[in-house]
CSV table of C-alpha atoms in Angstrom, one decimal:
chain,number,residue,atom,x,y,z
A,1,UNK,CA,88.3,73.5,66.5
A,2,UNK,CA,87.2,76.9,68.2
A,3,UNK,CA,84.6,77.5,65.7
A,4,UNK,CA,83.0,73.8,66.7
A,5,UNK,CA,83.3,74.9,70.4
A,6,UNK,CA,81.8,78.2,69.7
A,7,UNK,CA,78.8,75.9,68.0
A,8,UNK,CA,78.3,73.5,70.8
A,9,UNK,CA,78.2,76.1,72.8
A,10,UNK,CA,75.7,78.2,71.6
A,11,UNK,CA,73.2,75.1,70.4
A,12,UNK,CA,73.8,74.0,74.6
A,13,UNK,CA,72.5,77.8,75.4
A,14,UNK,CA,69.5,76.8,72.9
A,15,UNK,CA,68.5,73.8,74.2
A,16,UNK,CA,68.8,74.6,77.9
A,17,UNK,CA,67.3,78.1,77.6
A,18,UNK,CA,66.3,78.4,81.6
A,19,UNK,CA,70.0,76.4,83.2
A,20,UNK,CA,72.0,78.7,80.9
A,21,UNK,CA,70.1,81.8,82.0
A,22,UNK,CA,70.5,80.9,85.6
A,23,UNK,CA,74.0,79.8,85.4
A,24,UNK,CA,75.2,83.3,83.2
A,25,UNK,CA,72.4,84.9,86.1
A,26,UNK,CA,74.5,83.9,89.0
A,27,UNK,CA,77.7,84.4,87.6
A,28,UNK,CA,76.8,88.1,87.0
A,29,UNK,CA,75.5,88.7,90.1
A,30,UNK,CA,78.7,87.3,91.6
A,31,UNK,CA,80.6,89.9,89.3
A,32,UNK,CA,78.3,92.6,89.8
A,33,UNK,CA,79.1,92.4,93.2
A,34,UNK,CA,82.4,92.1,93.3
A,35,UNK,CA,83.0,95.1,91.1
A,36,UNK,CA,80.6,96.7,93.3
A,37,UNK,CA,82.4,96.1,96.6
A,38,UNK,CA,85.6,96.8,95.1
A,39,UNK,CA,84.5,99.9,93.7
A,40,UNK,CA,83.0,101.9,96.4
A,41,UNK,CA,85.5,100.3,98.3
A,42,UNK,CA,88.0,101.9,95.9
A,43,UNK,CA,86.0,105.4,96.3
A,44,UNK,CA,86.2,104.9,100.2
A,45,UNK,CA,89.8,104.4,100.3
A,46,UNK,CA,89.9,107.9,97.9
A,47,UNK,CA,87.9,109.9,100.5
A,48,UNK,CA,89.6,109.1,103.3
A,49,UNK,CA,93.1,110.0,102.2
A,50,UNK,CA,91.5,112.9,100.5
A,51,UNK,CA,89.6,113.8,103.4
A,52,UNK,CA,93.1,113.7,105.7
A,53,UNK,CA,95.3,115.1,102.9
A,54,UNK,CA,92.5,118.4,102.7
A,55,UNK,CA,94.1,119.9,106.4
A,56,UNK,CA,97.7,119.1,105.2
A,57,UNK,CA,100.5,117.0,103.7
A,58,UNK,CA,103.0,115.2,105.8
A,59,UNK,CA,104.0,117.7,108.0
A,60,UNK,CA,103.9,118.3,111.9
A,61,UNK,CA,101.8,120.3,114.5
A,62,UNK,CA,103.6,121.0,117.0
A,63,UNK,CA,102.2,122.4,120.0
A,64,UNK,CA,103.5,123.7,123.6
A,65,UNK,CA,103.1,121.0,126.4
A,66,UNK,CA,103.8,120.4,129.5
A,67,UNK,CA,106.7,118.3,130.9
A,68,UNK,CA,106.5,115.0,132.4
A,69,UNK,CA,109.6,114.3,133.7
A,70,UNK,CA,111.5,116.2,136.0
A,71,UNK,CA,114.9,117.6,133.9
A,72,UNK,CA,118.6,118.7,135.5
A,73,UNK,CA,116.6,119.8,138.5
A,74,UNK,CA,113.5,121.3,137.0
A,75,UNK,CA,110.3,120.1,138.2
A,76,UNK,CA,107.6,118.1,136.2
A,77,UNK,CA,104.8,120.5,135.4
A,78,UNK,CA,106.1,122.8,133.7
A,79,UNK,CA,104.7,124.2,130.9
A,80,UNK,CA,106.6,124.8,127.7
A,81,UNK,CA,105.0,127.6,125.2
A,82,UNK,CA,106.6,127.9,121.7
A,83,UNK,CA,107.8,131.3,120.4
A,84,UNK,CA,108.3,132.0,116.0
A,85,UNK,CA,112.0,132.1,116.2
A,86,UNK,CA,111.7,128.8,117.4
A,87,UNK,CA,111.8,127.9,113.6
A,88,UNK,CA,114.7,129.6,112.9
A,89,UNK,CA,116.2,127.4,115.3
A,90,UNK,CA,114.8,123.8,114.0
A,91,UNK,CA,115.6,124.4,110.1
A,92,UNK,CA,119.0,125.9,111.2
A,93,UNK,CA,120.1,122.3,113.5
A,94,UNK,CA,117.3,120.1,111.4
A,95,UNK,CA,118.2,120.4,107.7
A,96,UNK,CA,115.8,117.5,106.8
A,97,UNK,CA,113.1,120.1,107.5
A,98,UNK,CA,111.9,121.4,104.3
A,99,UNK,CA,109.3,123.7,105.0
A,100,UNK,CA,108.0,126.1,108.2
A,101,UNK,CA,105.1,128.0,109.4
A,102,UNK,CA,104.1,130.1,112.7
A,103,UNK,CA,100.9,129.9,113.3
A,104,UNK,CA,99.0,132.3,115.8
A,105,UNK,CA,95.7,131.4,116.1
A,106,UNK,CA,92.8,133.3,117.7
A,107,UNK,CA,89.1,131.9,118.0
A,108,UNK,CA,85.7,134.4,118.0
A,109,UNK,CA,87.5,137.0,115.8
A,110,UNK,CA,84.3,138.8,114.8
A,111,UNK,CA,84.4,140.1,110.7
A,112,UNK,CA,81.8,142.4,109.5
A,113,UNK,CA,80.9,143.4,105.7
A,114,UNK,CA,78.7,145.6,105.0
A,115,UNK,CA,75.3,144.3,107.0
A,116,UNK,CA,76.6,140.8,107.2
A,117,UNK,CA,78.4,140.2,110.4
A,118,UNK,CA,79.8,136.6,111.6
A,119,UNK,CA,82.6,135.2,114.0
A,120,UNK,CA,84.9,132.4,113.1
A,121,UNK,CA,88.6,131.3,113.9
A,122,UNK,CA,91.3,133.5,112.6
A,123,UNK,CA,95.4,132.3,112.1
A,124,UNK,CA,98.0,134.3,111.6
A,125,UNK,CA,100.7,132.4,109.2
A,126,UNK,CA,103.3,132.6,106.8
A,127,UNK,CA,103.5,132.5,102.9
A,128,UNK,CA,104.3,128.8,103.1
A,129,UNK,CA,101.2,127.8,104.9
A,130,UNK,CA,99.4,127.5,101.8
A,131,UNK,CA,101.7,124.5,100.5
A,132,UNK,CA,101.3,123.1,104.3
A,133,UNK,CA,97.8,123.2,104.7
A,134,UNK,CA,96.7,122.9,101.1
A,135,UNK,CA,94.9,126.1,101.3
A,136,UNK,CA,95.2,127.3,97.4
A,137,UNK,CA,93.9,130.6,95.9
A,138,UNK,CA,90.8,130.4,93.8
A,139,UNK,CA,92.0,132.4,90.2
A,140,UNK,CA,91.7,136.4,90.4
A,141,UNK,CA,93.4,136.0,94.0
A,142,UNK,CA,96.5,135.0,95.8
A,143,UNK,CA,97.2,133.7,99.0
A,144,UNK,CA,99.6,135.5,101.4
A,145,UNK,CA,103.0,137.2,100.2
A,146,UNK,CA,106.3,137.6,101.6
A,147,UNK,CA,105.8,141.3,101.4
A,148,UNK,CA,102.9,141.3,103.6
A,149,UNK,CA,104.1,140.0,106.1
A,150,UNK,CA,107.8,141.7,105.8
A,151,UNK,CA,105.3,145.2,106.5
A,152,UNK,CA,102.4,143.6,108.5
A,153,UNK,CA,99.7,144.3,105.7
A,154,UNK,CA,96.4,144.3,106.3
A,155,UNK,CA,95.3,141.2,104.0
A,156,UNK,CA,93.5,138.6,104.7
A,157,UNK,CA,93.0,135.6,102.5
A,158,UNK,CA,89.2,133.8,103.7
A,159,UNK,CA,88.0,130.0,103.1
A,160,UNK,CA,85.6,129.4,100.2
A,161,UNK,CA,82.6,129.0,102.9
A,162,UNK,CA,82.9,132.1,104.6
A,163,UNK,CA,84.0,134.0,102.1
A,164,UNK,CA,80.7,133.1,100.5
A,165,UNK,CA,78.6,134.3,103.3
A,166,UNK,CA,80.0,137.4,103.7
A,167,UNK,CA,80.1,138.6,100.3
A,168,UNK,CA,77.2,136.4,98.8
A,169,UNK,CA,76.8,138.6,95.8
A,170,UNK,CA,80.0,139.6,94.3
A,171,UNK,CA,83.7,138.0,94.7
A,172,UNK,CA,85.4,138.8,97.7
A,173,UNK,CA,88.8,139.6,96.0
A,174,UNK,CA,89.7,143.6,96.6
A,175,UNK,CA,87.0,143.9,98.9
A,176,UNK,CA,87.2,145.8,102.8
A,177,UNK,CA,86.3,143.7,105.9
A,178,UNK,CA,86.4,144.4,109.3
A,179,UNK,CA,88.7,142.5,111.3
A,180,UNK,CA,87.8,143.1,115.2
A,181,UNK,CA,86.7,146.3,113.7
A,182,UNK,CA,90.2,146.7,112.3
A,183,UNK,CA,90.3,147.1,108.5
A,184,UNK,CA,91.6,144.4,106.4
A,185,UNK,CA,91.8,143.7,102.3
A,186,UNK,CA,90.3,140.6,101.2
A,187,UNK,CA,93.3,139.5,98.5
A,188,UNK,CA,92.2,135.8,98.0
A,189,UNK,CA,89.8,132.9,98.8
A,190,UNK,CA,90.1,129.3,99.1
A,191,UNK,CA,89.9,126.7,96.7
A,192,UNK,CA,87.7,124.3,97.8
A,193,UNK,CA,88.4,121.1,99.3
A,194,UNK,CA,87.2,118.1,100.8
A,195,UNK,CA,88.6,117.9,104.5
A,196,UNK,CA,87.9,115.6,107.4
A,197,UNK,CA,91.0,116.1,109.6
A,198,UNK,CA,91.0,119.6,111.5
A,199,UNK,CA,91.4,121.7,114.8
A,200,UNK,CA,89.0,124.6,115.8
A,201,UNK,CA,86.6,123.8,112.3
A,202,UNK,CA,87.2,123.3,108.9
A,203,UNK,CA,89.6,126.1,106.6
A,204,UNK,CA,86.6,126.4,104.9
A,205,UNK,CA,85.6,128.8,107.9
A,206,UNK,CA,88.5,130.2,108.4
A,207,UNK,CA,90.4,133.8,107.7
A,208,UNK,CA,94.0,133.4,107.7
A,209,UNK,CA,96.0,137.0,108.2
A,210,UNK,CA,99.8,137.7,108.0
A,211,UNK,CA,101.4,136.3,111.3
A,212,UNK,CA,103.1,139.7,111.9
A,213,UNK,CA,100.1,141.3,111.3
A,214,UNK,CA,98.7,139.2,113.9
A,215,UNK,CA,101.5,139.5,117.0
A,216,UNK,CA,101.2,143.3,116.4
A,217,UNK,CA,97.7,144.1,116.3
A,218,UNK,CA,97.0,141.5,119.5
A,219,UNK,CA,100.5,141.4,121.3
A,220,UNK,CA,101.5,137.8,121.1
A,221,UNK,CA,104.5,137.0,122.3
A,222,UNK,CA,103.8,132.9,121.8
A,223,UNK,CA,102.6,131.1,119.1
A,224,UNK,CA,99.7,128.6,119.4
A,225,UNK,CA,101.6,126.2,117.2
A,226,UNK,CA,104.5,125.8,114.7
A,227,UNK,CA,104.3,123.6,111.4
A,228,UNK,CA,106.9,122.1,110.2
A,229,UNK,CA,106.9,119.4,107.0
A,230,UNK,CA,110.2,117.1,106.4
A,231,UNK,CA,112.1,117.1,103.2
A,232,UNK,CA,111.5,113.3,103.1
A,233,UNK,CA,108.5,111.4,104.6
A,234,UNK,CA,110.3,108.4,105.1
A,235,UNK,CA,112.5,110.5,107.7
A,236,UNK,CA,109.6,111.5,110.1
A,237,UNK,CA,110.5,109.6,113.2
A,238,UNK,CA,113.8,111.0,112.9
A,239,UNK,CA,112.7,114.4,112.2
A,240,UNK,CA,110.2,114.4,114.8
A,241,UNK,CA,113.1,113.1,117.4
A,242,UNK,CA,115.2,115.5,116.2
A,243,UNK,CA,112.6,118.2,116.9
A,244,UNK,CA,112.6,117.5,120.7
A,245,UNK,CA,116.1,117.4,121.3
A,246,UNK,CA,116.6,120.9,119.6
A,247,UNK,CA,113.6,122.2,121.4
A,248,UNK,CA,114.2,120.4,124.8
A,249,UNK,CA,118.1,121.9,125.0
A,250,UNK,CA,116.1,125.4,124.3
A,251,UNK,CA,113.6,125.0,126.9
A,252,UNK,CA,115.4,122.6,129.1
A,253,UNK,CA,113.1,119.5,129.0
A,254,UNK,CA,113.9,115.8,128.4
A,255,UNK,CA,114.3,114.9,125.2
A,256,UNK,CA,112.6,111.6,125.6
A,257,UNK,CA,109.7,113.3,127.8
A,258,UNK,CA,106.9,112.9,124.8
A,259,UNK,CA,104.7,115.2,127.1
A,260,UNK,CA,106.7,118.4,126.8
A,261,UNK,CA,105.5,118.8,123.2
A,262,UNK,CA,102.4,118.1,121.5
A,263,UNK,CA,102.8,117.1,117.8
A,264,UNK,CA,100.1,116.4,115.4
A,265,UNK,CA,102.0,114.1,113.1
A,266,UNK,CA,99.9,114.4,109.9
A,267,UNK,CA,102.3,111.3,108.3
A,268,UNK,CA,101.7,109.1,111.0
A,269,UNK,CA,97.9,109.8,110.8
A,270,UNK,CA,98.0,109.3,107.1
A,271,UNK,CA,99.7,106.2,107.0
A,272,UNK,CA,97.6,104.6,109.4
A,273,UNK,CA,94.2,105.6,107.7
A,274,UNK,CA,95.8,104.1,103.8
A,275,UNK,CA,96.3,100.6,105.9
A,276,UNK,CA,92.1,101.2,107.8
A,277,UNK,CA,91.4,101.8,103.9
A,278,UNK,CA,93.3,98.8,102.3
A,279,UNK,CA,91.6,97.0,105.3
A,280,UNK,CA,88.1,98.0,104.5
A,281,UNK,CA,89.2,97.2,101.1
A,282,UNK,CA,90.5,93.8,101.2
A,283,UNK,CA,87.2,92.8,103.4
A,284,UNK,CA,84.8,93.8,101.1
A,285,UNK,CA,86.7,91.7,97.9
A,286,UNK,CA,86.5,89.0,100.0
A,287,UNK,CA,82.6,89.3,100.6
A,288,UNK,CA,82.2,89.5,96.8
A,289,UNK,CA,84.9,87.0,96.2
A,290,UNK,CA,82.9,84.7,98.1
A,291,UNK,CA,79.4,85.9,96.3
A,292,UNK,CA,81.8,85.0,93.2
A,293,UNK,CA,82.7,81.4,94.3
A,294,UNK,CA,79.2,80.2,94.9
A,295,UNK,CA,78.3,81.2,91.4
A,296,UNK,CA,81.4,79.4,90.8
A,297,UNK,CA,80.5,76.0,92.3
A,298,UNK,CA,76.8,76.2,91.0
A,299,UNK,CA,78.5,76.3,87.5
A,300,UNK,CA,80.6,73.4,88.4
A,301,UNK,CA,76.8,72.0,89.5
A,302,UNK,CA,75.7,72.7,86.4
A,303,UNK,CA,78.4,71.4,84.1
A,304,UNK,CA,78.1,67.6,85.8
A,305,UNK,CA,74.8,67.7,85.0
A,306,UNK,CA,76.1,68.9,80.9
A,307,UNK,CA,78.4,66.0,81.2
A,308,UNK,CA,75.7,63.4,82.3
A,309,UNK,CA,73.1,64.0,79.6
A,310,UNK,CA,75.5,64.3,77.0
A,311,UNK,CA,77.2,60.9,77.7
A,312,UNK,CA,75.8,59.2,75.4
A,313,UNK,CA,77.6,62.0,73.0
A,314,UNK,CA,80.8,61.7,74.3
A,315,UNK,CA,80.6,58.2,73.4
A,316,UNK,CA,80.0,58.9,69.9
A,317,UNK,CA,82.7,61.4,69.6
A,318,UNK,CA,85.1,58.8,71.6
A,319,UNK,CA,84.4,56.0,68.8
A,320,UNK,CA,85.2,58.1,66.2
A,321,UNK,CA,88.4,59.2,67.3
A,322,UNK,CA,88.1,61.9,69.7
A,323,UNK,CA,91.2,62.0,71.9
A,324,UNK,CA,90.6,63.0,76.0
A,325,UNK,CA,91.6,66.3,75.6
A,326,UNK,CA,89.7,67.4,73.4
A,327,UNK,CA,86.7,65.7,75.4
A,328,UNK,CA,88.8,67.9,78.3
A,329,UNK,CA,88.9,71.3,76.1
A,330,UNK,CA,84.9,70.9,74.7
A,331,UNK,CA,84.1,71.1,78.3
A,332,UNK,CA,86.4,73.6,80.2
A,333,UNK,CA,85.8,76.0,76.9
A,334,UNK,CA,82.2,75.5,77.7
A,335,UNK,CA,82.4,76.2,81.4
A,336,UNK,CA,84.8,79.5,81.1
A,337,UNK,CA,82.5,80.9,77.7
A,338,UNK,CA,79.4,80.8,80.3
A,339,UNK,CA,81.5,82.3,83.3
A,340,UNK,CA,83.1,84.9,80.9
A,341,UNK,CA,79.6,85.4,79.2
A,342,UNK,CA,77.9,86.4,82.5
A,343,UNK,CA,80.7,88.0,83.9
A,344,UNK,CA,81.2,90.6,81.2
A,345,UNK,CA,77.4,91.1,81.5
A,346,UNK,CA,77.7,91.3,85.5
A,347,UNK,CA,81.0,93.9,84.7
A,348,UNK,CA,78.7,96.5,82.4
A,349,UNK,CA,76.3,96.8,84.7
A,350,UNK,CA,78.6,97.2,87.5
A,351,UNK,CA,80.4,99.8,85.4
A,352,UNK,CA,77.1,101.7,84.5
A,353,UNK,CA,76.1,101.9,88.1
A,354,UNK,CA,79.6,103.1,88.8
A,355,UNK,CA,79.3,106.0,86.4
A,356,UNK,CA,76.0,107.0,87.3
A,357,UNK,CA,76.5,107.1,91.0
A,358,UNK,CA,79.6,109.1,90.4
A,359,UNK,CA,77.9,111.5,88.6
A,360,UNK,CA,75.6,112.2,92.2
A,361,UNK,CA,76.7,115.9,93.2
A,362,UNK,CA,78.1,115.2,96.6
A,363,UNK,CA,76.8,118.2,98.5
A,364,UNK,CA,77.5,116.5,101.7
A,365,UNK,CA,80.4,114.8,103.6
A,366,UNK,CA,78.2,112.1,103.9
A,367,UNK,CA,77.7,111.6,100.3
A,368,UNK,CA,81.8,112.3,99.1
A,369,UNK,CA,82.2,109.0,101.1
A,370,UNK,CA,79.4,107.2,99.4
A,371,UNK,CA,78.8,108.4,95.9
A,372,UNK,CA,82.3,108.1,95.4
A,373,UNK,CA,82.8,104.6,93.7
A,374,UNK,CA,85.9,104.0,91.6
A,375,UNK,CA,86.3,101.2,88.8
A,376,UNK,CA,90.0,100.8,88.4
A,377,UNK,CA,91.9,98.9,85.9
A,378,UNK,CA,93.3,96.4,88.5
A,379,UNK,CA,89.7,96.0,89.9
A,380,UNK,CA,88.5,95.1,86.5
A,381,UNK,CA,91.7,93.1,85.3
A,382,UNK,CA,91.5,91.0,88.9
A,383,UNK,CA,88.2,90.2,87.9
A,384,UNK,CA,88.6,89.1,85.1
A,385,UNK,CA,91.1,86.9,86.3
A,386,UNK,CA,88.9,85.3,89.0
A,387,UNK,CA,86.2,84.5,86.5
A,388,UNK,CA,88.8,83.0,84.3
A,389,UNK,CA,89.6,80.6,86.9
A,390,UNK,CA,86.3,79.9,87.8
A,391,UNK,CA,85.2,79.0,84.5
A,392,UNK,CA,88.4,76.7,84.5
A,393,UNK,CA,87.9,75.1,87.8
A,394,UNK,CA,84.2,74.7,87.2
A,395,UNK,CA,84.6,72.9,83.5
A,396,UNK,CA,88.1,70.8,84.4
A,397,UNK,CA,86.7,67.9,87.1
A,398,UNK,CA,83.4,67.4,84.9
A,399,UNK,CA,85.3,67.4,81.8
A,400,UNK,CA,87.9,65.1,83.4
A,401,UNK,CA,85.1,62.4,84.2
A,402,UNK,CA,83.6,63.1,81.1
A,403,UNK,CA,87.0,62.1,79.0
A,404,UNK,CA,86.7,58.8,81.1
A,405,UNK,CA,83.5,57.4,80.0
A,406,UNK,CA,84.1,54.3,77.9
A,407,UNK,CA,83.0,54.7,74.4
A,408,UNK,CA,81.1,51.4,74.4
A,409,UNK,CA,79.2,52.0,78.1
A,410,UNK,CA,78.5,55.6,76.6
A,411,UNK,CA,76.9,54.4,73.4
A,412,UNK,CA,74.7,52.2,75.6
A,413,UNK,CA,73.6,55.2,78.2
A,414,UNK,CA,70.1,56.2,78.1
C-alpha cells in the first residue's frame, strides 16, 4: 500500500513539476524560518543569561544605605556603612548563607609596568570571590589564596584585558607591577568571559588584590560592599530578609526600611531576564509559526485543486473497490510527503546557516548576541511536529471530499 502511495506521489511531482515546486518552495521557507527564529532566538536567550551569569551567580551585593524610616528614636537620614566583620556576623545568625566576600573597592588605582602605564578599578577581596564573581584563573596561575590574605601579600590577580595591555608580550604570571607605586606580584589572570551585568566596568579591566592587603595599605575602616551567595536559590527572599534584620539590630535601622541597605540581588535579576528571553523566544516562534501556517493553508490550496483533477480517478478506483479511507490515506499521505519533503529541505538549510553563522568569531558584544544561533533538539523535534500536522490538516478536508465523490458522477467528470 505505501509503495503505491510512494508511486502516486512521485508520478504527481512529475506531472505538476512547477505546483510541486512551489508548494515544497513555501513549505521550506515556512521551515527555514521557523528554525531560523527559534534558533537565534535560542542563541539570544544563551547570551543573555551568559552575559548576567559573567559578573556572578546567585548571590547578593549588598551595599551601605541610608535609612528611610525613623527607628527607636533615630532619625531618617542616616547613613549606614558596612564594616568586614559584618560577615562574620550574617553566616553566624544566617546559616542558609553559603558563601561570603568583603569587597573594598578603589577606582583610578594607577598600575605601571615597565613603560606601559594605565589606571583602572582595583577590589580588594577574599579567596571566595572567584567562585562569586566567576573570575577563574587562566592555567599557569591562581587566583587569590587564603595565605595571602592571612599575611597581606602583595599579589594581585588582573582581568584578561588589562592584563593583556600591560604585559602585551609575555604572560603576566610572576611578573612585578606597580600598584600606586607600591610593588605587587602578578600570580594570575582571568579567564575570559562574556559579561553584560557590572559596576565600575567590566572584570576584564579589573586588578583584584587581597582585601587585607587593601585596608592596610589605604586605611579602610569600611567596606564598599559585602557579597554574600545563599546555599539554596529558592531561599533568596528569605535570605535577603534575613540579611536586614541581622544587620538592622547591628546598626539600629528598621528591618522593613528597604532603603537602609542597598542589595544587588543577582537571582532576582537573573530570573527576570530567563522570563524577557523565553518572551523574546516565544514571539519570534510565533512569527515563524505563522510564516509556517500560510505555507500550510496554500498546501491545503493546492491539494483541492489535486482532488479536483483527479476526480475522474477517484471514480475509477471507487468502482473497483476502493474503500473511503484509503481514498482518505492516498490523499493525507500525499499532503504530509510534500510538507515533510519541503520541510526537511527548509530544516538543512536552516541548519547549515546555523553552523556557519556560529562559526562567526564574535569579537564584539554586539556580535555574541547575534552570531550566536542555537539549533536545539526540541527546536528541531517541535518542528517537525508542526509540519506533521500541517501536512495532516492540509491533505484530511480535500481527501475527505475526495472519498465522497460518487463513483458514477466521477466516471462522468471531464
Amino acid at each position: 500500500m505505501w509503495k503505491n502511495l510512494l508511486q502516486d506521489f512521485v508520478g504527481d511531482l512529475k506531472t505538476q513539476k512547477t505546483r510541486a515546486f512551489l508548494t515544497i518552495f513555501a513549505v521550506g521557507w515556512g521551515t527555514l524560518s521557523i528554525v531560523l527564529l527559534l534558533s537565534f532566538g535560542e542563541g539570544l536567550k544563551h547570551a543573555i543569561l551568559n552575559g548576567q551569569l559573567g559578573a556572578g551567580e546567585q548571590i547578593f551585593i549588598i551595599y551601605g544605605g541610608t535609612t528611610t524610616r525613623p527607628y527607636q528614636g533615630l532619625p531618617t537620614g542616616r547613613y549606614n556603612p558596612l564594616h568586614e566583620e559584618d560577615l562574620k556576623l550574617l553566616k553566624d545568625n544566617i546559616p542558609e548563607i553559603d558563601l561570603v566576600s568583603p569587597s573594598y573597592g578603589k577606582w583610578g588605582a594607577v598600575l605601571r609596568a615597565g613603560s606601559i602605564q594605565t589606571t583602572t578599578m582595583m577590589e580588594g577581596v577574599d579567596p571566595s570571590f572567584s567562585i562569586l564573581r566567576n573570575m577563574y584563573p587562566a592555567a599557569g596561575g591562581r587566583f587569590l589564596n587564603a595565605q595571602d590574605v592571612l599575611q597581606r601579600r602583595r599579589v594581585a590577580f588582573l582581568g584578561d584585558s588589562i592584563a593583556k595591555r600591560l604585559f602585551p608580550d609575555t604572560s603576566a604570571v610572576g611578573q612585578t607591577l606597580f600598584v600606586d607605586g607600591v610593588p605587587f606580584t602578578v600570580v594570575g589572570t582571568m579567564v575570559p568571559k562574556f559579561q553584560t551585568s557590572m559596576n565600575n566596568g567590566p572584570d576584564a579591566d579589573r586588578i583584584i588584590i587581597p582585601s587585607s592587603t587593601m585596608a592596610a595599605l589605604y586605611g579602610r575602616t569600611t567596606v564598599s560592599s559585602l557579597i554574600v551567595r545563599p546555599r539554596d536559590a529558592t531561599q533568596a527572599e528569605y535570605v535577603k530578609r534575613r540579611i536586614y534584620e541581622v544587620l538592622g539590630a547591628r546598626y539600629q535601622f528598621d528591618p522593613d526600611d528597604e532603603g537602609a541597605l542597598g542589595i544587588w540581588d543577582f537571582i532576582e535579576n537573573l530570573r527576570m531576564s530567563r522570563l524577557i528571553a523565553v518572551g523574546i523566544q516565544i514571539f519570534l516562534g510565533v512569527v515563524g509559526a505563522l510564516t509556517l501556517t500560510v505555507a500550510g493553508i496554500g498546501l491545503a490550496n493546492v491539494m483541492y485543486v489535486v482532488v479536483r483533477e483527479r476526480t475522474r480517478e477517484i471514480g475509477i478506483k471507487r468502482a473497483l473497490g476502493a474503500r473511503r479511507k484509503h481514498i482518505v490515506t492516498q490523499f493525507v499521505a500525499e499532503a504530509t510527503l510534500l510538507a515533510m519533503t519541503g520541510g526537511l529541505i527548509g530544516l538543512g538549510l536552516a541548519a547549515t546557516l546555523v553552523v556557519a553563522v556560529a562559526s562567526i568569531p564574535d569579537a564584539n558584544t554586539a556580535m555574541t548576541f547575534i552570531a550566536n544561533p542555537q539549533l536545539s533538539w526540541w527546536i528541531g523535534l517541535g518542528t517537525v511536529g508542526i509540519l506533521t500536522a500541517i501536512g495532516i490538516f492540509a491533505g484530511v478536508l480535500p481527501a475527505r471530499r475526495a472519498a465522497t465523490v460518487d463513483p458514477v458522477e466521477a466516471l462522468r467528470y471531464e
